[in-house]
Amino acid sequence: MARQKTTRVKDKWREKKWVTVLAPSAFNKVPIAYIPITDDQGAVGRVVEVTLFDIVKGDPSQHQFKLYFQVSKVDGDTATSIFKRYEYAKEFLRSLVRRGSSLINFIADFKTKDGYLFRIKVIALTQKKLNTSRKHALRLIAKDVMGKTIPEMTIEQFIQATAFGKINSDILAAVKKVIHVRHVGIEKAKLIRTAEGEIALLQAK
């Protein structure tokens, strides 16, 4: 009786290597993830999701803010990344919405002084219902604040001001002079254009 040939099954996990993903310089290049990769080039473009708390290990409320980083280069057992997106966690958004108040939001694009273009979504929730004209006024105030501050920031300054609430505080300070709001802030900020060499990377994912 002929003996059957045995085929050796490859262990795909044994063929992978693990690399440490570092945050961009805006977060002092701290380690943010440990991921398996098959090859260095194939890892470029991978997206890592973390919370602000995962990075700074500060206030537990920082779990409410999610950040996404995209692997830009692998060198040995470490990988560098670029900032891709910031957003409120869904649970945090749900906690903000209450009956009897107005929810106002809008989307606009702003560019940092070093040429990084972001698409930003702002959300505001008021103490009570607002009419259309006051909603419009709130949007104009928020756009004016961001239009004056963001173009004066570098990419690192913008990321920090977004993640740590500086822009939110500036908008709130301007808005509350004319409208009572319960919350106002950047719900989402997405990088849509950066240095020429990274445009293809961002569009591919």
Coordinates of N, CA and C in Angstrom, one line a residue:
M1 N 0.8 -1.2 0.0 CA 0.0 0.0 0.0 C 0.9 1.3 0.0
A2 N 0.6 2.2 -1.0 CA 1.4 3.4 -1.1 C 1.2 4.3 0.1
R3 N 2.3 4.8 0.6 CA 2.3 5.8 1.7 C 1.8 7.1 1.2
Q4 N 0.9 7.8 1.9 CA 0.5 9.1 1.5 C 1.5 10.1 1.9
K5 N 1.7 11.1 1.0 CA 2.6 12.2 1.3 C 2.0 13.1 2.3
T6 N 2.8 13.5 3.3 CA 2.3 14.4 4.3 C 2.8 15.8 3.9
T7 N 1.9 16.8 3.9 CA 2.2 18.2 3.6 C 2.4 19.0 4.9
R8 N 3.5 19.7 4.9 CA 3.8 20.5 6.1 C 3.0 21.8 6.0
V9 N 2.2 22.1 7.0 CA 1.4 23.3 7.0 C 2.3 24.5 7.6
K10 N 2.4 25.5 6.9 CA 3.2 26.7 7.3 C 2.4 27.4 8.5
D11 N 3.2 27.7 9.5 CA 2.6 28.5 10.6 C 2.9 30.0 10.2
K12 N 1.8 30.6 9.7 CA 1.9 32.0 9.3 C 2.4 32.9 10.4
W13 N 2.0 32.6 11.6 CA 2.4 33.5 12.7 C 3.9 33.5 12.9
R14 N 4.5 32.3 12.7 CA 5.9 32.1 12.9 C 6.7 32.9 11.8
E15 N 6.1 33.2 10.7 CA 6.7 33.9 9.6 C 6.6 35.4 9.8
K16 N 5.8 35.9 10.8 CA 5.7 37.3 11.0 C 6.7 37.8 12.0
K17 N 6.9 39.1 11.9 CA 7.7 39.7 13.0 C 6.9 40.8 13.6
W18 N 7.2 41.1 14.9 CA 6.5 42.1 15.6 C 7.3 43.4 15.7
V19 N 6.6 44.5 15.5 CA 7.2 45.8 15.5 C 6.5 46.7 16.5
T20 N 7.2 47.6 17.0 CA 6.6 48.7 17.9 C 6.3 49.9 17.1
V21 N 5.0 50.3 17.1 CA 4.6 51.5 16.4 C 4.8 52.7 17.3
L22 N 5.5 53.8 16.8 CA 5.7 55.0 17.6 C 4.8 56.1 17.1
A23 N 4.3 56.9 18.1 CA 3.4 58.0 17.7 C 4.3 59.1 17.0
P24 N 3.7 60.0 16.3 CA 4.5 61.2 15.8 C 5.1 62.0 16.8
S25 N 5.9 63.0 16.4 CA 6.6 63.8 17.4 C 5.7 64.7 18.2
A26 N 4.4 64.9 17.8 CA 3.5 65.7 18.6 C 3.2 65.0 19.9
F27 N 3.4 63.7 19.9 CA 3.2 62.9 21.2 C 4.6 62.3 21.6
N28 N 5.6 63.0 21.3 CA 7.0 62.6 21.7 C 7.4 61.2 21.3
K29 N 6.8 60.7 20.2 CA 7.2 59.4 19.7 C 7.1 58.2 20.7
V30 N 6.1 58.3 21.5 CA 5.9 57.2 22.5 C 5.4 56.0 21.8
P31 N 5.7 54.8 22.3 CA 5.1 53.6 21.7 C 3.6 53.6 21.9
I32 N 2.9 53.2 20.8 CA 1.4 53.2 20.9 C 0.8 51.8 20.5
A33 N 1.6 51.0 19.9 CA 1.1 49.6 19.5 C 2.2 48.7 19.2
Y34 N 1.9 47.4 19.3 CA 2.9 46.3 19.0 C 2.1 45.4 18.1
I35 N 2.6 45.4 16.8 CA 1.8 44.7 15.8 C 2.6 43.7 15.0
P36 N 2.0 42.6 14.5 CA 2.7 41.7 13.7 C 2.6 42.1 12.2
I37 N 3.7 41.9 11.5 CA 3.8 42.2 10.1 C 4.5 41.1 9.3
T38 N 4.1 41.0 8.0 CA 4.7 40.0 7.2 C 6.0 40.5 6.5
D39 N 5.9 41.8 6.1 CA 7.1 42.4 5.5 C 7.0 43.9 5.7
D40 N 8.1 44.6 5.7 CA 8.2 46.0 6.0 C 7.3 46.8 5.1
Q41 N 7.4 46.7 3.8 CA 6.7 47.5 2.9 C 5.2 47.3 3.0
G42 N 4.8 46.0 3.2 CA 3.4 45.7 3.3 C 2.7 46.3 4.6
A43 N 3.6 46.6 5.6 CA 3.0 47.2 6.8 C 2.7 48.7 6.6
V44 N 3.4 49.4 5.6 CA 3.1 50.8 5.4 C 1.7 51.0 5.0
G45 N 1.0 51.9 5.7 CA -0.4 52.2 5.4 C -1.3 51.6 6.5
R46 N -0.8 50.6 7.3 CA -1.6 50.0 8.4 C -2.0 51.2 9.3
V47 N -3.3 51.1 9.8 CA -3.8 52.1 10.7 C -3.9 51.5 12.1
V48 N -3.5 52.3 13.1 CA -3.5 51.9 14.5 C -4.5 52.8 15.2
E49 N -5.4 52.2 16.0 CA -6.4 53.0 16.7 C -6.1 52.9 18.2
V50 N -6.0 54.1 18.9 CA -5.8 54.2 20.3 C -6.7 55.3 20.9
T51 N -6.7 55.3 22.2 CA -7.4 56.5 22.8 C -6.3 57.4 23.3
L52 N -6.7 58.6 23.7 CA -5.8 59.6 24.2 C -5.2 59.1 25.5
F53 N -6.0 58.4 26.3 CA -5.5 57.8 27.6 C -4.4 56.8 27.3
D54 N -4.5 56.0 26.3 CA -3.5 55.0 26.0 C -2.1 55.7 25.8
I55 N -2.1 56.9 25.3 CA -0.9 57.6 25.0 C -0.3 58.4 26.2
V56 N -1.1 59.1 26.9 CA -0.6 60.0 27.9 C -0.8 59.4 29.3
K57 N -1.7 58.4 29.5 CA -1.9 57.7 30.8 C -2.3 58.8 31.8
G58 N -3.2 59.7 31.4 CA -3.6 60.7 32.4 C -4.9 60.5 33.0
D59 N -5.9 61.4 32.7 CA -7.2 61.4 33.2 C -8.0 60.3 32.5
P60 N -8.7 59.4 33.3 CA -9.5 58.3 32.6 C -10.5 58.8 31.6
S61 N -10.9 60.1 31.8 CA -11.9 60.7 30.8 C -11.3 60.8 29.4
Q62 N -10.0 60.6 29.3 CA -9.3 60.7 28.0 C -9.6 59.5 27.1
H63 N -10.3 58.5 27.7 CA -10.8 57.3 26.9 C -11.8 57.8 25.9
Q64 N -12.4 59.0 26.1 CA -13.5 59.5 25.3 C -13.0 59.9 23.9
F65 N -11.7 60.1 23.8 CA -11.1 60.6 22.5 C -10.2 59.6 21.8
K66 N -10.6 59.3 20.6 CA -9.9 58.3 19.8 C -9.0 58.9 18.8
L67 N -7.8 58.3 18.6 CA -6.8 58.8 17.6 C -6.4 57.6 16.7
Y68 N -6.2 58.0 15.5 CA -5.8 57.0 14.5 C -4.5 57.4 13.9
F69 N -3.5 56.5 13.8 CA -2.2 56.8 13.3 C -1.9 55.8 12.2
Q70 N -1.2 56.2 11.1 CA -1.0 55.4 10.0 C 0.5 55.1 9.9
V71 N 0.9 53.9 9.7 CA 2.3 53.5 9.6 C 2.9 54.1 8.4
S72 N 4.0 54.8 8.5 CA 4.6 55.5 7.3 C 6.0 54.8 6.9
K73 N 6.6 54.2 7.9 CA 7.9 53.5 7.6 C 8.2 52.5 8.7
V74 N 8.9 51.4 8.3 CA 9.3 50.4 9.2 C 10.9 50.3 9.1
D75 N 11.5 50.4 10.3 CA 13.0 50.3 10.3 C 13.3 49.4 11.4
G76 N 13.7 48.2 11.0 CA 14.0 47.1 12.1 C 12.8 46.7 12.8
D77 N 12.9 46.9 14.1 CA 11.7 46.4 15.0 C 10.8 47.6 15.4
T78 N 11.0 48.8 14.8 CA 10.1 49.9 15.1 C 9.5 50.4 13.8
A79 N 8.3 51.1 14.0 CA 7.6 51.7 12.9 C 7.2 53.1 13.2
T80 N 7.5 54.1 12.3 CA 7.0 55.4 12.6 C 5.6 55.6 12.0
S81 N 4.9 56.6 12.4 CA 3.6 56.8 12.0 C 3.3 58.3 11.8
I82 N 2.2 58.6 11.1 CA 1.7 59.9 10.9 C 0.3 60.0 11.5
F83 N -0.1 61.1 12.0 CA -1.5 61.3 12.5 C -2.5 61.3 11.4
K84 N -3.5 60.5 11.5 CA -4.5 60.4 10.5 C -5.9 61.0 10.9
R85 N -6.3 60.7 12.1 CA -7.7 61.2 12.5 C -7.8 61.2 14.0
Y86 N -8.7 62.1 14.4 CA -9.1 62.3 15.8 C -10.6 62.3 15.8
E87 N -11.2 61.7 16.8 CA -12.7 61.8 16.9 C -13.2 61.4 18.3
Y88 N -14.4 61.9 18.6 CA -15.0 61.5 19.8 C -15.4 60.1 19.8
A89 N -15.3 59.3 20.9 CA -15.9 58.0 20.9 C -17.4 58.0 20.9
K90 N -18.0 57.0 20.3 CA -19.4 57.0 20.1 C -20.2 57.1 21.4
E91 N -19.6 56.4 22.5 CA -20.3 56.4 23.8 C -20.3 57.9 24.3
F92 N -19.2 58.6 24.1 CA -19.1 60.0 24.6 C -20.2 60.8 23.8
L93 N -20.3 60.7 22.5 CA -21.3 61.4 21.8 C -22.7 61.2 22.3
R94 N -23.0 59.9 22.5 CA -24.3 59.6 23.0 C -24.6 60.2 24.4
S95 N -23.6 60.4 25.2 CA -23.8 61.0 26.5 C -24.0 62.5 26.4
L96 N -23.6 63.1 25.3 CA -23.8 64.5 25.2 C -25.2 64.9 24.8
V97 N -25.9 64.1 24.1 CA -27.2 64.4 23.5 C -28.3 64.3 24.6
R98 N -29.1 65.4 24.7 CA -30.2 65.4 25.7 C -31.4 66.0 25.0
R99 N -32.6 65.7 25.6 CA -33.8 66.3 25.1 C -33.9 67.8 25.4
G100 N -34.6 68.5 24.6 CA -34.8 69.9 24.9 C -33.7 70.8 24.5
S101 N -32.6 70.3 23.9 CA -31.5 71.1 23.5 C -31.3 71.0 22.0
S102 N -30.6 72.0 21.4 CA -30.3 71.9 20.0 C -28.9 71.3 19.8
L103 N -28.8 70.5 18.7 CA -27.5 70.0 18.3 C -27.1 70.7 17.0
I104 N -26.0 71.3 17.0 CA -25.5 72.1 15.8 C -24.2 71.5 15.4
N105 N -24.0 71.2 14.1 CA -22.7 70.8 13.7 C -22.4 71.3 12.3
F106 N -21.2 71.3 11.9 CA -20.8 71.7 10.5 C -19.4 71.1 10.2
I107 N -19.1 71.1 9.0 CA -17.8 70.6 8.5 C -17.1 71.6 7.7
A108 N -15.8 71.8 7.9 CA -15.1 72.8 7.2 C -13.6 72.4 7.1
D109 N -12.9 72.8 6.1 CA -11.5 72.5 5.9 C -10.6 73.6 6.4
F110 N -9.5 73.3 7.0 CA -8.5 74.3 7.5 C -7.1 73.8 7.3
K111 N -6.2 74.7 6.9 CA -4.8 74.3 6.7 C -3.9 74.9 7.7
T112 N -3.0 74.0 8.2 CA -1.9 74.5 9.1 C -0.9 75.3 8.3
K113 N -0.1 76.1 9.1 CA 0.9 76.9 8.4 C 2.0 76.2 7.6
D114 N 2.1 74.9 8.0 CA 3.1 74.1 7.2 C 2.4 73.2 6.2
G115 N 1.2 73.5 5.8 CA 0.6 72.9 4.7 C -0.2 71.7 4.8
Y116 N -0.6 71.3 6.0 CA -1.4 70.1 6.3 C -2.9 70.5 6.3
L117 N -3.7 69.9 5.4 CA -5.1 70.2 5.3 C -5.9 69.2 6.1
F118 N -6.8 69.8 6.9 CA -7.7 68.9 7.8 C -9.1 69.2 7.5
R119 N -9.9 68.2 7.5 CA -11.4 68.3 7.4 C -11.9 68.2 8.8
I120 N -12.5 69.2 9.3 CA -12.9 69.3 10.7 C -14.4 69.3 10.9
K121 N -15.0 68.5 11.8 CA -16.4 68.5 12.1 C -16.5 69.0 13.5
V122 N -17.3 70.1 13.7 CA -17.5 70.7 15.0 C -18.9 70.3 15.4
I123 N -19.1 70.1 16.7 CA -20.4 69.8 17.3 C -20.6 70.7 18.5
A124 N -21.9 71.2 18.6 CA -22.2 72.1 19.7 C -23.6 71.6 20.2
L125 N -23.8 71.6 21.5 CA -25.0 71.3 22.2 C -25.4 72.4 23.1
T126 N -26.6 72.9 23.0 CA -27.0 74.1 23.8 C -27.9 73.7 25.0
Q127 N -28.1 74.7 25.9 CA -28.9 74.4 27.1 C -30.4 74.3 26.7
K128 N -30.8 75.0 25.7 CA -32.2 75.0 25.2 C -32.2 75.2 23.7
K129 N -33.4 75.0 23.1 CA -33.5 75.1 21.7 C -33.1 76.5 21.1
L130 N -32.4 76.5 20.0 CA -32.1 77.7 19.3 C -32.8 77.9 18.0
N131 N -33.1 79.1 17.6 CA -33.7 79.3 16.3 C -32.6 79.3 15.3
T132 N -33.0 79.3 14.0 CA -32.1 79.1 12.9 C -31.0 80.2 12.9
S133 N -31.3 81.4 13.1 CA -30.4 82.5 13.1 C -29.3 82.4 14.1
R134 N -29.7 81.9 15.3 CA -28.6 81.8 16.4 C -27.8 80.6 16.1
K135 N -28.3 79.5 15.5 CA -27.5 78.4 15.1 C -26.5 78.8 14.1
H136 N -26.9 79.7 13.1 CA -26.0 80.2 12.1 C -24.9 81.0 12.8
A137 N -25.3 81.8 13.7 CA -24.3 82.7 14.4 C -23.3 81.9 15.1
L138 N -23.7 80.8 15.8 CA -22.8 79.9 16.5 C -21.8 79.3 15.5
R139 N -22.2 78.8 14.3 CA -21.3 78.3 13.3 C -20.3 79.3 12.9
L140 N -20.8 80.5 12.7 CA -19.9 81.6 12.2 C -18.8 81.9 13.2
I141 N -19.2 81.9 14.5 CA -18.2 82.2 15.6 C -17.1 81.1 15.6
A142 N -17.6 79.8 15.6 CA -16.7 78.7 15.6 C -15.7 78.7 14.4
K143 N -16.2 79.0 13.2 CA -15.4 79.0 12.0 C -14.4 80.2 12.1
D144 N -14.8 81.3 12.7 CA -13.9 82.4 12.8 C -12.8 82.1 13.7
V145 N -13.1 81.5 14.9 CA -12.0 81.1 15.8 C -11.0 80.2 15.1
M146 N -11.5 79.1 14.5 CA -10.6 78.2 13.9 C -9.8 78.8 12.7
G147 N -10.5 79.7 12.0 CA -9.9 80.3 10.8 C -8.8 81.2 11.2
K148 N -8.8 81.7 12.4 CA -7.7 82.6 12.9 C -6.6 81.9 13.6
T149 N -6.9 80.7 14.2 CA -5.9 80.0 15.0 C -5.2 78.9 14.3
I150 N -5.9 78.1 13.5 CA -5.3 76.9 12.9 C -4.2 77.3 11.9
P151 N -4.5 78.3 11.0 CA -3.4 78.6 10.0 C -2.1 79.2 10.7
E152 N -2.2 79.5 12.0 CA -1.0 79.9 12.7 C -0.2 78.8 13.4
M153 N -0.8 77.6 13.3 CA -0.2 76.4 14.0 C 0.6 75.5 13.0
T154 N 1.6 74.8 13.5 CA 2.2 73.7 12.8 C 1.4 72.5 13.0
I155 N 1.7 71.4 12.2 CA 0.9 70.2 12.4 C 1.0 69.7 13.8
E156 N 2.2 69.8 14.4 CA 2.4 69.3 15.8 C 1.5 70.1 16.8
Q157 N 1.5 71.4 16.6 CA 0.7 72.3 17.5 C -0.8 72.0 17.3
F158 N -1.2 71.8 16.0 CA -2.6 71.5 15.8 C -3.1 70.2 16.4
I159 N -2.3 69.2 16.3 CA -2.6 67.9 16.9 C -2.8 68.0 18.4
Q160 N -1.8 68.7 19.0 CA -1.9 68.8 20.5 C -3.1 69.7 20.9
A161 N -3.3 70.8 20.1 CA -4.4 71.7 20.5 C -5.8 71.0 20.3
T162 N -5.8 70.1 19.4 CA -7.1 69.3 19.1 C -7.3 68.2 20.2
A163 N -6.2 67.4 20.4 CA -6.3 66.3 21.3 C -6.5 66.7 22.8
F164 N -5.9 67.8 23.2 CA -5.9 68.3 24.6 C -7.0 69.4 24.8
G165 N -7.8 69.7 23.8 CA -8.9 70.6 24.0 C -8.7 72.1 23.9
K166 N -7.5 72.5 23.5 CA -7.2 73.9 23.4 C -8.1 74.6 22.4
I167 N -8.3 74.0 21.3 CA -9.2 74.7 20.3 C -10.6 74.7 20.8
N168 N -11.1 73.6 21.4 CA -12.4 73.6 22.0 C -12.6 74.7 23.0
S169 N -11.6 74.9 23.8 CA -11.7 76.0 24.9 C -11.8 77.4 24.2
D170 N -11.0 77.6 23.1 CA -11.0 78.9 22.4 C -12.4 79.1 21.8
I171 N -13.0 78.1 21.2 CA -14.3 78.2 20.6 C -15.4 78.5 21.7
L172 N -15.3 77.7 22.8 CA -16.3 77.9 23.9 C -16.2 79.3 24.4
A173 N -15.0 79.9 24.6 CA -14.8 81.2 25.2 C -15.5 82.3 24.3
A174 N -15.4 82.1 23.0 CA -16.0 83.0 22.0 C -17.5 82.9 22.0
V175 N -17.9 81.6 21.9 CA -19.4 81.3 21.7 C -20.2 81.8 22.9
K176 N -19.7 81.5 24.1 CA -20.5 81.7 25.3 C -20.7 83.2 25.7
K177 N -20.1 84.1 24.9 CA -20.3 85.5 25.1 C -21.7 85.9 24.6
V178 N -22.2 85.1 23.6 CA -23.5 85.4 23.0 C -24.5 84.3 23.1
I179 N -24.1 83.1 23.3 CA -25.0 81.9 23.3 C -24.6 81.0 24.4
H180 N -25.6 80.5 25.2 CA -25.4 79.6 26.2 C -25.3 78.2 25.6
V181 N -24.1 77.6 25.8 CA -23.9 76.2 25.2 C -23.5 75.3 26.4
R182 N -23.9 74.0 26.2 CA -23.5 73.0 27.2 C -22.2 72.3 26.8
H183 N -22.0 72.3 25.5 CA -20.7 71.7 25.0 C -20.5 72.2 23.6
V184 N -19.2 72.4 23.3 CA -18.8 72.7 21.9 C -17.4 72.2 21.7
G185 N -17.1 71.5 20.6 CA -15.8 71.0 20.4 C -15.6 70.4 19.0
I186 N -14.4 70.0 18.7 CA -14.1 69.3 17.5 C -14.5 67.8 17.7
E187 N -15.5 67.4 17.0 CA -16.0 66.0 17.0 C -15.0 65.1 16.2
K188 N -14.5 65.6 15.1 CA -13.7 64.8 14.3 C -12.7 65.7 13.5
A189 N -11.5 65.3 13.4 CA -10.5 66.0 12.5 C -9.8 65.0 11.7
K190 N -9.8 65.1 10.4 CA -9.2 64.1 9.5 C -8.2 64.7 8.6
L191 N -7.0 64.2 8.6 CA -6.0 64.7 7.6 C -6.4 64.3 6.2
I192 N -6.5 65.2 5.3 CA -6.9 64.9 3.9 C -5.8 65.3 2.9
R193 N -4.8 66.1 3.3 CA -3.7 66.4 2.5 C -2.5 66.8 3.3
T194 N -1.3 66.3 2.9 CA -0.1 66.6 3.6 C 1.0 66.7 2.6
A195 N 2.2 66.5 3.0 CA 3.4 66.6 2.1 C 3.2 65.7 0.9
E196 N 3.8 66.1 -0.2 CA 3.6 65.4 -1.5 C 3.9 63.9 -1.4
G197 N 4.9 63.5 -0.7 CA 5.2 62.1 -0.6 C 4.3 61.2 0.1
E198 N 3.4 61.9 0.9 CA 2.5 61.1 1.7 C 1.0 61.1 1.2
I199 N 0.8 61.9 0.2 CA -0.6 62.0 -0.4 C -1.1 60.6 -0.8
A200 N -0.3 59.9 -1.6 CA -0.7 58.6 -2.1 C -1.0 57.6 -0.9
L201 N -0.2 57.7 0.1 CA -0.4 56.8 1.3 C -1.7 57.1 1.9
L202 N -2.1 58.3 2.1 CA -3.3 58.7 2.7 C -4.5 58.3 1.8
Q203 N -4.4 58.4 0.6 CA -5.5 58.1 -0.3 C -5.7 56.6 -0.5
A204 N -4.7 55.9 -0.3 CA -4.8 54.4 -0.5 C -5.6 53.7 0.6
K205 N -5.8 54.3 1.7 CA -6.4 53.6 2.8 C -7.7 54.3 3.2

